[in-house]
């Protein structure tokens, strides 16, 4: 019998076919310049922060469309991007459109980056149906602790890997597009082998500095 894929929502063979098709689509995509993690300004910024060997571990284009754009529930990025020691992951979040209270700007809990990581998402043992497990749990956090960060198009927000942050659903008429990528200071850092995302020989984490 064919085995079930992540979340049990498709067969392994269907999943492989979908992955292949996604690969073809991505290969054909013309990636707009603002979605490339190689701007000299980004490099200069990260250099000025003193990072020696930053590598790009992931990047995301987040659409948050009018009326249907969902929330990003409160989280720490290190839950998914865990390193030893901690404090080596940095998010670079760029507003491609104004991010407002109405269309789902980011919210942060000031000082929350100093208390470690509450929850970790780890790879489940081979053969498990879910593929992923969570260690620990995301504590209920009082809404009043969060500070909103509305910004204009073009603004760049640096996100400490352990700071607690979230964004609300977009119930407004205006989209909130953002491009975000996460860096790891690779010098003296161990990327957890339990993270869902792993570099491979074909797709290593690319260095930010060229
Ligand atoms: O843009 C969002 O709503 C969430 C982004 C985020 O969590 C991140 O970039 O780490
Ligand atoms: Fe995040």
PDB file of C-alpha atoms and ligand atoms in Angstrom:
ATOM      1  CA  UNK A   1       0.000   0.000   0.000  1.00  0.00           C
ATOM      2  CA  UNK A   2       1.193   3.487  -0.789  1.00  0.00           C
ATOM      3  CA  UNK A   3       2.291   5.455   2.262  1.00  0.00           C
ATOM      4  CA  UNK A   4       0.696   8.694   3.342  1.00  0.00           C
ATOM      5  CA  UNK A   5       2.423  12.003   3.047  1.00  0.00           C
ATOM      6  CA  UNK A   6       2.660  14.964   5.426  1.00  0.00           C
ATOM      7  CA  UNK A   7      -0.603  15.555   7.349  1.00  0.00           C
ATOM      8  CA  UNK A   8      -2.021  12.462   5.685  1.00  0.00           C
ATOM      9  CA  UNK A   9      -3.588  14.612   3.005  1.00  0.00           C
ATOM     10  CA  UNK A  10      -2.091  12.946  -0.053  1.00  0.00           C
ATOM     11  CA  UNK A  11      -0.375   9.765  -1.156  1.00  0.00           C
ATOM     12  CA  UNK A  12       3.408   9.649  -1.277  1.00  0.00           C
ATOM     13  CA  UNK A  13       3.353   9.261  -5.076  1.00  0.00           C
ATOM     14  CA  UNK A  14       0.981  12.246  -5.438  1.00  0.00           C
ATOM     15  CA  UNK A  15       3.249  14.231  -3.169  1.00  0.00           C
ATOM     16  CA  UNK A  16       6.313  13.464  -5.308  1.00  0.00           C
ATOM     17  CA  UNK A  17       4.409  14.453  -8.453  1.00  0.00           C
ATOM     18  CA  UNK A  18       3.323  17.713  -6.834  1.00  0.00           C
ATOM     19  CA  UNK A  19       6.857  18.458  -5.660  1.00  0.00           C
ATOM     20  CA  UNK A  20       8.154  17.899  -9.182  1.00  0.00           C
ATOM     21  CA  UNK A  21       5.503  20.190 -10.627  1.00  0.00           C
ATOM     22  CA  UNK A  22       6.259  22.874  -8.047  1.00  0.00           C
ATOM     23  CA  UNK A  23       9.955  22.554  -8.955  1.00  0.00           C
ATOM     24  CA  UNK A  24       9.094  23.087 -12.636  1.00  0.00           C
ATOM     25  CA  UNK A  25       6.947  26.112 -11.855  1.00  0.00           C
ATOM     26  CA  UNK A  26       9.653  27.658  -9.654  1.00  0.00           C
ATOM     27  CA  UNK A  27      12.296  27.045 -12.338  1.00  0.00           C
ATOM     28  CA  UNK A  28      10.117  28.912 -14.853  1.00  0.00           C
ATOM     29  CA  UNK A  29       9.323  31.779 -12.499  1.00  0.00           C
ATOM     30  CA  UNK A  30      10.820  35.167 -13.101  1.00  0.00           C
ATOM     31  CA  UNK A  31      11.674  36.154  -9.576  1.00  0.00           C
ATOM     32  CA  UNK A  32      11.242  39.912  -9.167  1.00  0.00           C
ATOM     33  CA  UNK A  33      14.348  41.730  -7.998  1.00  0.00           C
ATOM     34  CA  UNK A  34      12.763  42.679  -4.687  1.00  0.00           C
ATOM     35  CA  UNK A  35      12.471  38.964  -3.891  1.00  0.00           C
ATOM     36  CA  UNK A  36      16.177  38.272  -4.165  1.00  0.00           C
ATOM     37  CA  UNK A  37      18.253  38.003  -1.084  1.00  0.00           C
ATOM     38  CA  UNK A  38      21.325  39.504  -2.598  1.00  0.00           C
ATOM     39  CA  UNK A  39      20.870  43.262  -2.465  1.00  0.00           C
ATOM     40  CA  UNK A  40      24.026  45.146  -1.689  1.00  0.00           C
ATOM     41  CA  UNK A  41      22.054  47.188   0.844  1.00  0.00           C
ATOM     42  CA  UNK A  42      20.985  44.027   2.663  1.00  0.00           C
ATOM     43  CA  UNK A  43      24.571  42.827   2.688  1.00  0.00           C
ATOM     44  CA  UNK A  44      25.812  46.173   3.975  1.00  0.00           C
ATOM     45  CA  UNK A  45      23.154  46.214   6.687  1.00  0.00           C
ATOM     46  CA  UNK A  46      24.019  42.728   7.877  1.00  0.00           C
ATOM     47  CA  UNK A  47      27.734  43.497   7.767  1.00  0.00           C
ATOM     48  CA  UNK A  48      27.118  46.556   9.912  1.00  0.00           C
ATOM     49  CA  UNK A  49      25.460  44.284  12.496  1.00  0.00           C
ATOM     50  CA  UNK A  50      28.734  42.357  12.721  1.00  0.00           C
ATOM     51  CA  UNK A  51      27.598  39.047  11.218  1.00  0.00           C
ATOM     52  CA  UNK A  52      30.632  37.216   9.901  1.00  0.00           C
ATOM     53  CA  UNK A  53      29.218  34.322   7.916  1.00  0.00           C
ATOM     54  CA  UNK A  54      25.479  34.836   7.425  1.00  0.00           C
ATOM     55  CA  UNK A  55      23.728  32.177   5.372  1.00  0.00           C
ATOM     56  CA  UNK A  56      20.150  32.348   4.086  1.00  0.00           C
ATOM     57  CA  UNK A  57      18.160  29.456   5.531  1.00  0.00           C
ATOM     58  CA  UNK A  58      14.762  30.322   4.040  1.00  0.00           C
ATOM     59  CA  UNK A  59      12.803  33.046   2.300  1.00  0.00           C
ATOM     60  CA  UNK A  60       9.082  33.678   1.957  1.00  0.00           C
ATOM     61  CA  UNK A  61       6.825  35.931  -0.072  1.00  0.00           C
ATOM     62  CA  UNK A  62       3.810  36.549   2.142  1.00  0.00           C
ATOM     63  CA  UNK A  63       0.714  37.771   0.321  1.00  0.00           C
ATOM     64  CA  UNK A  64      -1.846  38.379   3.098  1.00  0.00           C
ATOM     65  CA  UNK A  65      -4.600  39.150   0.646  1.00  0.00           C
ATOM     66  CA  UNK A  66      -7.569  41.454   1.394  1.00  0.00           C
ATOM     67  CA  UNK A  67     -10.293  39.770   3.493  1.00  0.00           C
ATOM     68  CA  UNK A  68      -8.749  36.294   3.316  1.00  0.00           C
ATOM     69  CA  UNK A  69      -5.128  36.779   4.431  1.00  0.00           C
ATOM     70  CA  UNK A  70      -4.777  34.621   7.551  1.00  0.00           C
ATOM     71  CA  UNK A  71      -3.064  35.380  10.835  1.00  0.00           C
ATOM     72  CA  UNK A  72       0.469  34.330  11.731  1.00  0.00           C
ATOM     73  CA  UNK A  73      -0.140  33.128  15.263  1.00  0.00           C
ATOM     74  CA  UNK A  74       2.267  34.169  17.972  1.00  0.00           C
ATOM     75  CA  UNK A  75       5.595  32.377  17.637  1.00  0.00           C
ATOM     76  CA  UNK A  76       9.365  32.510  17.915  1.00  0.00           C
ATOM     77  CA  UNK A  77      11.251  31.813  14.701  1.00  0.00           C
ATOM     78  CA  UNK A  78      13.717  29.627  16.632  1.00  0.00           C
ATOM     79  CA  UNK A  79      10.824  27.183  17.164  1.00  0.00           C
ATOM     80  CA  UNK A  80      11.315  26.208  13.524  1.00  0.00           C
ATOM     81  CA  UNK A  81      14.900  27.377  12.964  1.00  0.00           C
ATOM     82  CA  UNK A  82      16.721  26.079  16.018  1.00  0.00           C
ATOM     83  CA  UNK A  83      20.441  26.563  16.541  1.00  0.00           C
ATOM     84  CA  UNK A  84      23.018  25.967  19.215  1.00  0.00           C
ATOM     85  CA  UNK A  85      23.823  28.319  20.697  1.00  0.00           C
ATOM     86  CA  UNK A  86      20.624  30.337  20.404  1.00  0.00           C
ATOM     87  CA  UNK A  87      20.739  33.945  19.255  1.00  0.00           C
ATOM     88  CA  UNK A  88      22.128  33.114  15.810  1.00  0.00           C
ATOM     89  CA  UNK A  89      18.969  33.540  13.705  1.00  0.00           C
ATOM     90  CA  UNK A  90      17.851  36.872  12.318  1.00  0.00           C
ATOM     91  CA  UNK A  91      14.731  37.562  10.254  1.00  0.00           C
ATOM     92  CA  UNK A  92      14.841  40.324   7.634  1.00  0.00           C
ATOM     93  CA  UNK A  93      11.252  41.355   6.938  1.00  0.00           C
ATOM     94  CA  UNK A  94      10.621  43.842   4.124  1.00  0.00           C
ATOM     95  CA  UNK A  95       7.273  45.574   3.625  1.00  0.00           C
ATOM     96  CA  UNK A  96       6.433  45.517  -0.084  1.00  0.00           C
ATOM     97  CA  UNK A  97       3.221  47.401   0.741  1.00  0.00           C
ATOM     98  CA  UNK A  98       2.181  49.519   3.719  1.00  0.00           C
ATOM     99  CA  UNK A  99       1.586  47.232   6.712  1.00  0.00           C
ATOM    100  CA  UNK A 100      -1.088  48.742   8.921  1.00  0.00           C
ATOM    101  CA  UNK A 101      -3.196  47.820  11.936  1.00  0.00           C
ATOM    102  CA  UNK A 102      -6.019  47.044   9.528  1.00  0.00           C
ATOM    103  CA  UNK A 103      -4.199  44.809   7.032  1.00  0.00           C
ATOM    104  CA  UNK A 104      -2.122  42.761   9.478  1.00  0.00           C
ATOM    105  CA  UNK A 105       1.139  44.451  10.472  1.00  0.00           C
ATOM    106  CA  UNK A 106       3.627  42.661  12.724  1.00  0.00           C
ATOM    107  CA  UNK A 107       3.261  42.739  16.518  1.00  0.00           C
ATOM    108  CA  UNK A 108       6.072  42.035  18.992  1.00  0.00           C
ATOM    109  CA  UNK A 109       6.462  41.381  22.706  1.00  0.00           C
ATOM    110  CA  UNK A 110       9.356  43.637  23.754  1.00  0.00           C
ATOM    111  CA  UNK A 111      12.063  41.791  25.671  1.00  0.00           C
ATOM    112  CA  UNK A 112      10.667  38.347  24.866  1.00  0.00           C
ATOM    113  CA  UNK A 113      13.885  37.360  23.072  1.00  0.00           C
ATOM    114  CA  UNK A 114      15.673  36.861  26.376  1.00  0.00           C
ATOM    115  CA  UNK A 115      13.732  33.911  27.814  1.00  0.00           C
ATOM    116  CA  UNK A 116      14.755  30.993  25.603  1.00  0.00           C
ATOM    117  CA  UNK A 117      12.531  28.975  23.275  1.00  0.00           C
ATOM    118  CA  UNK A 118       9.170  27.677  24.493  1.00  0.00           C
ATOM    119  CA  UNK A 119       8.398  25.243  21.692  1.00  0.00           C
ATOM    120  CA  UNK A 120      10.407  23.350  19.133  1.00  0.00           C
ATOM    121  CA  UNK A 121       9.264  21.756  15.907  1.00  0.00           C
ATOM    122  CA  UNK A 122      11.393  18.671  15.298  1.00  0.00           C
ATOM    123  CA  UNK A 123      11.523  15.948  12.694  1.00  0.00           C
ATOM    124  CA  UNK A 124       9.671  12.854  13.791  1.00  0.00           C
ATOM    125  CA  UNK A 125      11.382   9.464  13.576  1.00  0.00           C
ATOM    126  CA  UNK A 126      11.436   7.943  10.083  1.00  0.00           C
ATOM    127  CA  UNK A 127       8.171   6.263   9.168  1.00  0.00           C
ATOM    128  CA  UNK A 128       5.963   8.402  11.390  1.00  0.00           C
ATOM    129  CA  UNK A 129       2.770   9.675   9.746  1.00  0.00           C
ATOM    130  CA  UNK A 130       3.073  13.315  10.741  1.00  0.00           C
ATOM    131  CA  UNK A 131       6.766  13.737   9.893  1.00  0.00           C
ATOM    132  CA  UNK A 132       6.996  16.429  12.551  1.00  0.00           C
ATOM    133  CA  UNK A 133       6.561  16.688  16.297  1.00  0.00           C
ATOM    134  CA  UNK A 134       6.403  19.592  18.713  1.00  0.00           C
ATOM    135  CA  UNK A 135       8.393  19.685  21.932  1.00  0.00           C
ATOM    136  CA  UNK A 136       6.914  22.028  24.525  1.00  0.00           C
ATOM    137  CA  UNK A 137       3.964  24.276  23.795  1.00  0.00           C
ATOM    138  CA  UNK A 138       3.292  27.856  22.838  1.00  0.00           C
ATOM    139  CA  UNK A 139       2.104  29.524  26.059  1.00  0.00           C
ATOM    140  CA  UNK A 140      -1.077  31.603  26.020  1.00  0.00           C
ATOM    141  CA  UNK A 141       0.157  35.163  25.792  1.00  0.00           C
ATOM    142  CA  UNK A 142      -1.814  38.161  26.872  1.00  0.00           C
ATOM    143  CA  UNK A 143      -2.753  40.329  23.886  1.00  0.00           C
ATOM    144  CA  UNK A 144      -1.849  43.412  25.886  1.00  0.00           C
ATOM    145  CA  UNK A 145       1.844  42.393  25.837  1.00  0.00           C
ATOM    146  CA  UNK A 146       2.092  42.823  22.071  1.00  0.00           C
ATOM    147  CA  UNK A 147       3.155  46.122  20.514  1.00  0.00           C
ATOM    148  CA  UNK A 148       2.066  46.758  16.910  1.00  0.00           C
ATOM    149  CA  UNK A 149       4.641  47.776  14.295  1.00  0.00           C
ATOM    150  CA  UNK A 150       2.822  49.462  11.416  1.00  0.00           C
ATOM    151  CA  UNK A 151       5.301  50.453   8.717  1.00  0.00           C
ATOM    152  CA  UNK A 152       5.280  51.991   5.281  1.00  0.00           C
ATOM    153  CA  UNK A 153       6.129  50.196   2.073  1.00  0.00           C
ATOM    154  CA  UNK A 154       9.898  49.761   1.814  1.00  0.00           C
ATOM    155  CA  UNK A 155      10.513  49.508   5.555  1.00  0.00           C
ATOM    156  CA  UNK A 156      12.740  46.716   6.800  1.00  0.00           C
ATOM    157  CA  UNK A 157      12.207  45.070  10.182  1.00  0.00           C
ATOM    158  CA  UNK A 158      14.921  42.929  11.791  1.00  0.00           C
ATOM    159  CA  UNK A 159      13.458  40.059  13.810  1.00  0.00           C
ATOM    160  CA  UNK A 160      15.544  38.413  16.532  1.00  0.00           C
ATOM    161  CA  UNK A 161      15.210  34.626  16.262  1.00  0.00           C
ATOM    162  CA  UNK A 162      13.723  34.344  19.736  1.00  0.00           C
ATOM    163  CA  UNK A 163      11.469  37.393  19.910  1.00  0.00           C
ATOM    164  CA  UNK A 164       7.761  36.530  20.178  1.00  0.00           C
ATOM    165  CA  UNK A 165       5.823  38.000  17.256  1.00  0.00           C
ATOM    166  CA  UNK A 166       2.612  37.579  15.306  1.00  0.00           C
ATOM    167  CA  UNK A 167       0.376  39.242  12.729  1.00  0.00           C
ATOM    168  CA  UNK A 168      -3.414  39.406  12.624  1.00  0.00           C
ATOM    169  CA  UNK A 169      -5.664  38.281   9.796  1.00  0.00           C
ATOM    170  CA  UNK A 170      -6.200  40.836   7.051  1.00  0.00           C
ATOM    171  CA  UNK A 171      -9.873  41.769   7.181  1.00  0.00           C
ATOM    172  CA  UNK A 172      -9.323  45.002   5.271  1.00  0.00           C
ATOM    173  CA  UNK A 173      -9.664  45.898   1.584  1.00  0.00           C
ATOM    174  CA  UNK A 174      -5.902  46.343   1.150  1.00  0.00           C
ATOM    175  CA  UNK A 175      -3.337  43.604   0.653  1.00  0.00           C
ATOM    176  CA  UNK A 176      -0.208  43.412   2.797  1.00  0.00           C
ATOM    177  CA  UNK A 177       2.597  41.904   0.769  1.00  0.00           C
ATOM    178  CA  UNK A 178       5.936  41.265   2.440  1.00  0.00           C
ATOM    179  CA  UNK A 179       9.167  39.510   1.609  1.00  0.00           C
ATOM    180  CA  UNK A 180      11.013  37.919   4.488  1.00  0.00           C
ATOM    181  CA  UNK A 181      14.148  35.852   4.766  1.00  0.00           C
ATOM    182  CA  UNK A 182      15.948  34.326   7.699  1.00  0.00           C
ATOM    183  CA  UNK A 183      19.666  34.326   8.256  1.00  0.00           C
ATOM    184  CA  UNK A 184      21.865  32.209  10.453  1.00  0.00           C
ATOM    185  CA  UNK A 185      25.276  33.348  11.614  1.00  0.00           C
ATOM    186  CA  UNK A 186      27.044  30.171  10.520  1.00  0.00           C
ATOM    187  CA  UNK A 187      30.309  30.960  12.231  1.00  0.00           C
ATOM    188  CA  UNK A 188      30.485  28.902  15.431  1.00  0.00           C
ATOM    189  CA  UNK A 189      26.846  27.761  15.112  1.00  0.00           C
ATOM    190  CA  UNK A 190      25.295  24.309  14.853  1.00  0.00           C
ATOM    191  CA  UNK A 191      22.107  24.108  12.787  1.00  0.00           C
ATOM    192  CA  UNK A 192      19.924  21.595  14.584  1.00  0.00           C
ATOM    193  CA  UNK A 193      19.760  18.282  12.687  1.00  0.00           C
ATOM    194  CA  UNK A 194      16.215  18.033  14.072  1.00  0.00           C
ATOM    195  CA  UNK A 195      14.984  21.110  12.160  1.00  0.00           C
ATOM    196  CA  UNK A 196      12.480  20.322   9.386  1.00  0.00           C
ATOM    197  CA  UNK A 197      14.562  22.315   6.961  1.00  0.00           C
ATOM    198  CA  UNK A 198      17.961  20.810   6.162  1.00  0.00           C
ATOM    199  CA  UNK A 199      20.612  21.958   3.698  1.00  0.00           C
ATOM    200  CA  UNK A 200      21.717  19.379   1.146  1.00  0.00           C
ATOM    201  CA  UNK A 201      24.729  19.050  -1.146  1.00  0.00           C
ATOM    202  CA  UNK A 202      22.561  20.294  -4.063  1.00  0.00           C
ATOM    203  CA  UNK A 203      20.855  23.026  -2.046  1.00  0.00           C
ATOM    204  CA  UNK A 204      23.193  24.273   0.681  1.00  0.00           C
ATOM    205  CA  UNK A 205      22.264  27.404   2.647  1.00  0.00           C
ATOM    206  CA  UNK A 206      23.631  30.166   0.380  1.00  0.00           C
ATOM    207  CA  UNK A 207      25.974  32.727   1.937  1.00  0.00           C
ATOM    208  CA  UNK A 208      24.550  36.272   2.031  1.00  0.00           C
ATOM    209  CA  UNK A 209      27.886  37.897   1.318  1.00  0.00           C
ATOM    210  CA  UNK A 210      28.971  37.549  -2.286  1.00  0.00           C
TER     211      UNK A 210
HETATM  212  O1  LIG B   1       4.587  38.521   7.853  1.00  0.00           O
HETATM  213  C1  LIG B   1       4.043  37.874   8.739  1.00  0.00           C
HETATM  214  O2  LIG B   1       2.849  37.972   8.962  1.00  0.00           O
HETATM  215  C2  LIG B   1       4.839  36.939   9.618  1.00  0.00           C
HETATM  216  C3  LIG B   1       6.283  36.979   9.287  1.00  0.00           C
HETATM  217  C4  LIG B   1       7.136  36.218  10.243  1.00  0.00           C
HETATM  218  O3  LIG B   1       6.686  35.619  11.185  1.00  0.00           O
HETATM  219  C5  LIG B   1       8.580  36.219  10.013  1.00  0.00           C
HETATM  220  O4  LIG B   1       9.056  36.785   9.011  1.00  0.00           O
HETATM  221  O5  LIG B   1       9.294  35.622  10.835  1.00  0.00           O
HETATM  222 FE1  LIG B   2       8.234  34.688  12.322  1.00  0.00          FE
END
